[in-house]
Amino acid sequence: MKNRTKMAVFASGNGSNFQALYEATQDGRLDADIVLVVADKPSAFVLERAKQAGVPAFSFTPREYASKQAYESMLVEKLEGAGVEWLVLAGFMRLIGPVLLRTYENRIVNIHPSVLPAFPGKDAIGQTLEAGAKEAGVTVHFVDEGMDTGAIIAQRSFAVDGSDRETVERKIHEIEHQLYPESLQQLFSRQQSV
Ligand code: GRF
């Protein structure tokens, strides 16, 4: 039997990337299991998606903890309890701190809706359009202590060509939903063969 990587998906909102990853784990494109969804907002729609998919989910409210260190220590317990090997951020709107970075060193990835290093941070699509950039796109990268600064794993771009925001957003999501499962499959298979 194939060795399936155990991952947790971290999200703050809609969770369309969670959905795409989950579907890839079910139809053979991604040899991994999402063993936990973590949301930093109890109202995040991703929690509803996890429930529908039968994936265990956990939400918390950061301001109820004394510090980032406090809530990340609590998360480490949950993650280790679920046997999580990789953290996969998908629309998680919070910087990862030293506790998680140390525990999951080189095993935290993120997806960002721009061709990094251009337009890191919030509203990357808005930043791209406002700057009049010729290209928009998506980056999958490792997470370090910075904001969207870790080593790049994969990128895909397309010409903006005067498209409106709605069109650019739709294309970005289409790319994300393919690129994330593909990149993780490659990454995990490299890990599994070492
Ligand atoms: C995606 O565009 C991702 O690149 C960014 O946040 C968005 C999350 O979308 N980090 P969804 O919640 O997965 O639909």
mmCIF file of C-alpha atoms and ligand atoms in Angstrom:
data_model
loop_
_atom_site.group_PDB
_atom_site.id
_atom_site.type_symbol
_atom_site.label_atom_id
_atom_site.label_comp_id
_atom_site.label_asym_id
_atom_site.label_seq_id
_atom_site.Cartn_x
_atom_site.Cartn_y
_atom_site.Cartn_z
ATOM 1 C CA MET A 1 0.000 0.000 0.000
ATOM 2 C CA LYS A 2 1.136 3.521 -0.786
ATOM 3 C CA ASN A 3 2.405 5.669 2.012
ATOM 4 C CA ARG A 4 -0.149 8.496 2.397
ATOM 5 C CA THR A 5 1.020 11.761 3.891
ATOM 6 C CA LYS A 6 -1.079 13.140 6.724
ATOM 7 C CA MET A 7 -1.744 16.827 6.355
ATOM 8 C CA ALA A 8 -3.685 19.555 8.111
ATOM 9 C CA VAL A 9 -5.280 22.346 6.091
ATOM 10 C CA PHE A 10 -5.321 25.789 7.743
ATOM 11 C CA ALA A 11 -7.940 28.231 6.447
ATOM 12 C CA SER A 12 -9.779 31.366 7.549
ATOM 13 C CA GLY A 13 -12.625 31.647 5.062
ATOM 14 C CA ASN A 14 -14.344 30.062 2.101
ATOM 15 C CA GLY A 15 -12.121 27.016 1.714
ATOM 16 C CA SER A 16 -12.367 26.401 -2.038
ATOM 17 C CA ASN A 17 -8.720 25.285 -1.922
ATOM 18 C CA PHE A 18 -9.510 22.876 0.904
ATOM 19 C CA GLN A 19 -12.283 21.478 -1.306
ATOM 20 C CA ALA A 20 -9.942 21.077 -4.284
ATOM 21 C CA LEU A 21 -7.297 19.378 -2.145
ATOM 22 C CA TYR A 22 -9.851 17.094 -0.529
ATOM 23 C CA GLU A 23 -11.178 16.040 -3.938
ATOM 24 C CA ALA A 24 -7.616 15.338 -5.116
ATOM 25 C CA THR A 25 -7.056 13.069 -2.088
ATOM 26 C CA GLN A 26 -10.224 11.184 -2.983
ATOM 27 C CA ASP A 27 -9.694 10.669 -6.709
ATOM 28 C CA GLY A 28 -6.078 9.502 -6.664
ATOM 29 C CA ARG A 29 -4.277 12.717 -7.713
ATOM 30 C CA LEU A 30 -2.862 13.347 -4.237
ATOM 31 C CA ASP A 31 -1.556 10.479 -2.103
ATOM 32 C CA ALA A 32 -2.340 12.207 1.165
ATOM 33 C CA ASP A 33 -5.135 12.512 3.698
ATOM 34 C CA ILE A 34 -6.437 15.690 5.258
ATOM 35 C CA VAL A 35 -6.655 14.523 8.849
ATOM 36 C CA LEU A 36 -7.560 17.919 10.325
ATOM 37 C CA VAL A 37 -8.883 21.306 9.203
ATOM 38 C CA VAL A 38 -7.851 24.222 11.410
ATOM 39 C CA ALA A 39 -9.744 27.533 11.221
ATOM 40 C CA ASP A 40 -9.004 30.694 13.169
ATOM 41 C CA LYS A 41 -12.640 31.796 12.860
ATOM 42 C CA PRO A 42 -15.525 29.692 14.147
ATOM 43 C CA SER A 43 -17.736 31.135 11.345
ATOM 44 C CA ALA A 44 -15.395 30.179 8.462
ATOM 45 C CA PHE A 45 -17.269 28.402 5.666
ATOM 46 C CA VAL A 46 -14.389 25.929 5.357
ATOM 47 C CA LEU A 47 -15.745 24.296 8.536
ATOM 48 C CA GLU A 48 -19.024 23.532 6.780
ATOM 49 C CA ARG A 49 -17.096 22.067 3.852
ATOM 50 C CA ALA A 50 -15.040 19.895 6.222
ATOM 51 C CA LYS A 51 -18.209 18.644 7.885
ATOM 52 C CA GLN A 52 -19.753 17.732 4.522
ATOM 53 C CA ALA A 53 -16.556 15.893 3.590
ATOM 54 C CA GLY A 54 -16.377 14.093 6.923
ATOM 55 C CA VAL A 55 -12.977 15.614 7.721
ATOM 56 C CA PRO A 56 -12.303 16.424 11.412
ATOM 57 C CA ALA A 57 -12.149 20.171 11.962
ATOM 58 C CA PHE A 58 -11.126 22.440 14.750
ATOM 59 C CA SER A 59 -11.654 26.168 15.163
ATOM 60 C CA PHE A 60 -10.307 28.585 17.701
ATOM 61 C CA THR A 61 -10.414 32.306 18.475
ATOM 62 C CA PRO A 62 -6.873 33.706 18.711
ATOM 63 C CA ARG A 63 -7.839 36.641 20.913
ATOM 64 C CA GLU A 64 -8.954 34.229 23.621
ATOM 65 C CA TYR A 65 -5.298 33.236 24.077
ATOM 66 C CA ALA A 66 -2.640 35.276 25.858
ATOM 67 C CA SER A 67 -0.232 35.137 22.907
ATOM 68 C CA LYS A 68 0.585 33.548 19.557
ATOM 69 C CA GLN A 69 2.902 31.248 21.452
ATOM 70 C CA ALA A 70 -0.025 30.128 23.637
ATOM 71 C CA TYR A 71 -2.402 29.274 20.815
ATOM 72 C CA GLU A 72 0.318 27.702 18.672
ATOM 73 C CA SER A 73 1.308 25.435 21.590
ATOM 74 C CA MET A 74 -2.329 24.383 21.880
ATOM 75 C CA LEU A 75 -2.379 23.736 18.097
ATOM 76 C CA VAL A 76 0.789 21.613 18.263
ATOM 77 C CA GLU A 77 -0.956 19.323 20.726
ATOM 78 C CA LYS A 78 -3.983 18.940 18.431
ATOM 79 C CA LEU A 79 -1.813 18.446 15.352
ATOM 80 C CA GLU A 80 0.466 15.894 16.963
ATOM 81 C CA GLY A 81 -2.574 14.126 18.408
ATOM 82 C CA ALA A 82 -3.921 13.753 14.872
ATOM 83 C CA GLY A 83 -0.541 12.552 13.553
ATOM 84 C CA VAL A 84 -0.183 15.543 11.215
ATOM 85 C CA GLU A 85 3.063 15.560 9.178
ATOM 86 C CA TRP A 86 2.576 18.640 6.965
ATOM 87 C CA LEU A 87 0.764 21.953 7.424
ATOM 88 C CA VAL A 88 -0.936 23.228 4.286
ATOM 89 C CA LEU A 89 -2.093 26.842 4.480
ATOM 90 C CA ALA A 90 -4.983 27.692 2.169
ATOM 91 C CA GLY A 91 -6.297 31.173 2.803
ATOM 92 C CA PHE A 92 -5.097 31.270 6.415
ATOM 93 C CA MET A 93 -4.856 34.990 7.158
ATOM 94 C CA ARG A 94 -2.327 34.883 9.966
ATOM 95 C CA LEU A 95 1.468 34.766 10.182
ATOM 96 C CA ILE A 96 2.863 31.487 11.476
ATOM 97 C CA GLY A 97 4.997 31.944 14.598
ATOM 98 C CA PRO A 98 8.119 30.275 15.994
ATOM 99 C CA VAL A 99 6.308 27.440 17.825
ATOM 100 C CA LEU A 100 4.731 26.003 14.663
ATOM 101 C CA LEU A 101 7.747 26.869 12.504
ATOM 102 C CA ARG A 102 10.028 24.920 14.815
ATOM 103 C CA THR A 103 7.705 21.942 15.192
ATOM 104 C CA TYR A 104 7.019 21.655 11.455
ATOM 105 C CA GLU A 105 10.339 22.893 10.099
ATOM 106 C CA ASN A 106 10.362 22.739 6.263
ATOM 107 C CA ARG A 107 6.934 21.090 6.358
ATOM 108 C CA ILE A 108 4.661 24.141 6.088
ATOM 109 C CA VAL A 109 3.458 25.352 2.693
ATOM 110 C CA ASN A 110 1.222 28.170 1.501
ATOM 111 C CA ILE A 111 -0.534 29.239 -1.677
ATOM 112 C CA HIS A 112 -0.557 32.917 -2.611
ATOM 113 C CA PRO A 113 -2.459 34.639 -5.432
ATOM 114 C CA SER A 114 0.446 36.486 -7.091
ATOM 115 C CA VAL A 115 3.702 35.712 -8.819
ATOM 116 C CA LEU A 116 5.949 36.174 -5.775
ATOM 117 C CA PRO A 117 8.099 38.025 -4.889
ATOM 118 C CA ALA A 118 5.693 40.527 -6.482
ATOM 119 C CA PHE A 119 2.698 41.547 -4.359
ATOM 120 C CA PRO A 120 3.070 39.700 -1.057
ATOM 121 C CA GLY A 121 0.562 40.256 1.752
ATOM 122 C CA LYS A 122 -3.117 41.077 1.713
ATOM 123 C CA ASP A 123 -5.259 41.550 -1.405
ATOM 124 C CA ALA A 124 -2.558 40.439 -3.821
ATOM 125 C CA ILE A 125 -5.050 40.455 -6.701
ATOM 126 C CA GLY A 126 -6.047 44.061 -5.953
ATOM 127 C CA GLN A 127 -2.375 45.009 -5.690
ATOM 128 C CA THR A 128 -1.652 43.329 -9.053
ATOM 129 C CA LEU A 129 -4.469 45.190 -10.818
ATOM 130 C CA GLU A 130 -3.746 48.514 -9.186
ATOM 131 C CA ALA A 131 -0.098 48.329 -10.237
ATOM 132 C CA GLY A 132 -1.181 47.690 -13.828
ATOM 133 C CA ALA A 133 0.943 44.518 -13.892
ATOM 134 C CA LYS A 134 0.972 42.613 -17.192
ATOM 135 C CA GLU A 135 0.798 39.234 -15.470
ATOM 136 C CA ALA A 136 -1.197 37.761 -12.613
ATOM 137 C CA GLY A 137 -0.705 34.311 -11.143
ATOM 138 C CA VAL A 138 -0.227 31.946 -8.271
ATOM 139 C CA THR A 139 2.720 30.800 -6.143
ATOM 140 C CA VAL A 140 3.062 27.744 -3.922
ATOM 141 C CA HIS A 141 5.869 28.280 -1.425
ATOM 142 C CA PHE A 142 7.392 27.112 1.835
ATOM 143 C CA VAL A 143 6.467 29.164 4.874
ATOM 144 C CA ASP A 144 9.082 30.979 6.911
ATOM 145 C CA GLU A 145 8.739 33.737 9.493
ATOM 146 C CA GLY A 146 8.125 36.422 6.827
ATOM 147 C CA MET A 147 4.999 37.403 4.927
ATOM 148 C CA ASP A 148 4.966 35.217 1.775
ATOM 149 C CA THR A 149 8.775 35.136 1.669
ATOM 150 C CA GLY A 150 9.671 31.415 1.839
ATOM 151 C CA ALA A 151 11.323 29.379 -0.930
ATOM 152 C CA ILE A 152 9.187 29.008 -4.045
ATOM 153 C CA ILE A 153 7.936 25.529 -4.955
ATOM 154 C CA ALA A 154 5.792 26.258 -8.042
ATOM 155 C CA GLN A 155 4.364 29.206 -9.957
ATOM 156 C CA ARG A 156 1.926 29.719 -12.793
ATOM 157 C CA SER A 157 1.038 32.998 -14.455
ATOM 158 C CA PHE A 158 -1.192 34.381 -17.187
ATOM 159 C CA ALA A 159 -1.558 37.695 -19.043
ATOM 160 C CA VAL A 160 -3.992 40.126 -17.424
ATOM 161 C CA ASP A 161 -4.828 41.686 -20.816
ATOM 162 C CA GLY A 162 -7.184 44.283 -19.393
ATOM 163 C CA SER A 163 -9.402 41.676 -17.678
ATOM 164 C CA ASP A 164 -11.623 42.861 -14.839
ATOM 165 C CA ARG A 165 -11.137 41.736 -11.253
ATOM 166 C CA GLU A 166 -13.822 39.064 -11.419
ATOM 167 C CA THR A 167 -12.180 37.395 -14.426
ATOM 168 C CA VAL A 168 -8.713 37.542 -12.878
ATOM 169 C CA GLU A 169 -10.033 36.080 -9.605
ATOM 170 C CA ARG A 170 -11.777 33.262 -11.437
ATOM 171 C CA LYS A 171 -8.616 32.369 -13.371
ATOM 172 C CA ILE A 172 -6.517 32.503 -10.211
ATOM 173 C CA HIS A 173 -8.843 30.125 -8.419
ATOM 174 C CA GLU A 174 -8.885 27.746 -11.385
ATOM 175 C CA ILE A 175 -5.086 27.682 -11.371
ATOM 176 C CA GLU A 176 -4.882 27.302 -7.585
ATOM 177 C CA HIS A 177 -7.240 24.343 -7.568
ATOM 178 C CA GLN A 178 -4.964 22.479 -9.998
ATOM 179 C CA LEU A 179 -1.559 23.745 -8.972
ATOM 180 C CA TYR A 180 -1.868 23.096 -5.229
ATOM 181 C CA PRO A 181 -2.699 19.373 -5.440
ATOM 182 C CA GLU A 182 -0.092 18.885 -8.208
ATOM 183 C CA SER A 183 2.659 20.649 -6.260
ATOM 184 C CA LEU A 184 1.887 18.799 -3.035
ATOM 185 C CA GLN A 185 1.848 15.462 -4.821
ATOM 186 C CA GLN A 186 5.353 16.157 -6.151
ATOM 187 C CA LEU A 187 6.599 17.457 -2.839
ATOM 188 C CA PHE A 188 5.226 14.555 -0.808
ATOM 189 C CA SER A 189 6.453 11.922 -3.249
ATOM 190 C CA ARG A 190 9.969 13.367 -3.019
ATOM 191 C CA GLN A 191 9.755 13.187 0.786
ATOM 192 C CA GLN A 192 8.422 9.652 0.750
ATOM 193 C CA SER A 193 11.248 8.396 -1.449
ATOM 194 C CA VAL A 194 14.074 9.753 0.734
HETATM 195 C C1 GRF B 1 -6.668 31.960 -2.186
HETATM 196 O O1 GRF B 1 -6.710 32.860 -3.257
HETATM 197 C C2 GRF B 1 -5.254 31.801 -1.687
HETATM 198 O O2 GRF B 1 -4.297 31.989 -2.660
HETATM 199 C C3 GRF B 1 -5.160 32.908 -0.654
HETATM 200 O O3 GRF B 1 -6.427 32.946 -0.063
HETATM 201 C C4 GRF B 1 -7.412 32.502 -0.979
HETATM 202 C C5 GRF B 1 -8.216 31.447 -0.284
HETATM 203 O O4 GRF B 1 -9.332 31.052 -1.038
HETATM 204 N N1 GRF B 1 -4.058 32.661 0.240
HETATM 205 P P1 GRF B 1 -10.247 29.830 -0.542
HETATM 206 O O5 GRF B 1 -10.670 30.149 0.905
HETATM 207 O O6 GRF B 1 -9.431 28.589 -0.607
HETATM 208 O O7 GRF B 1 -11.422 29.821 -1.460
#
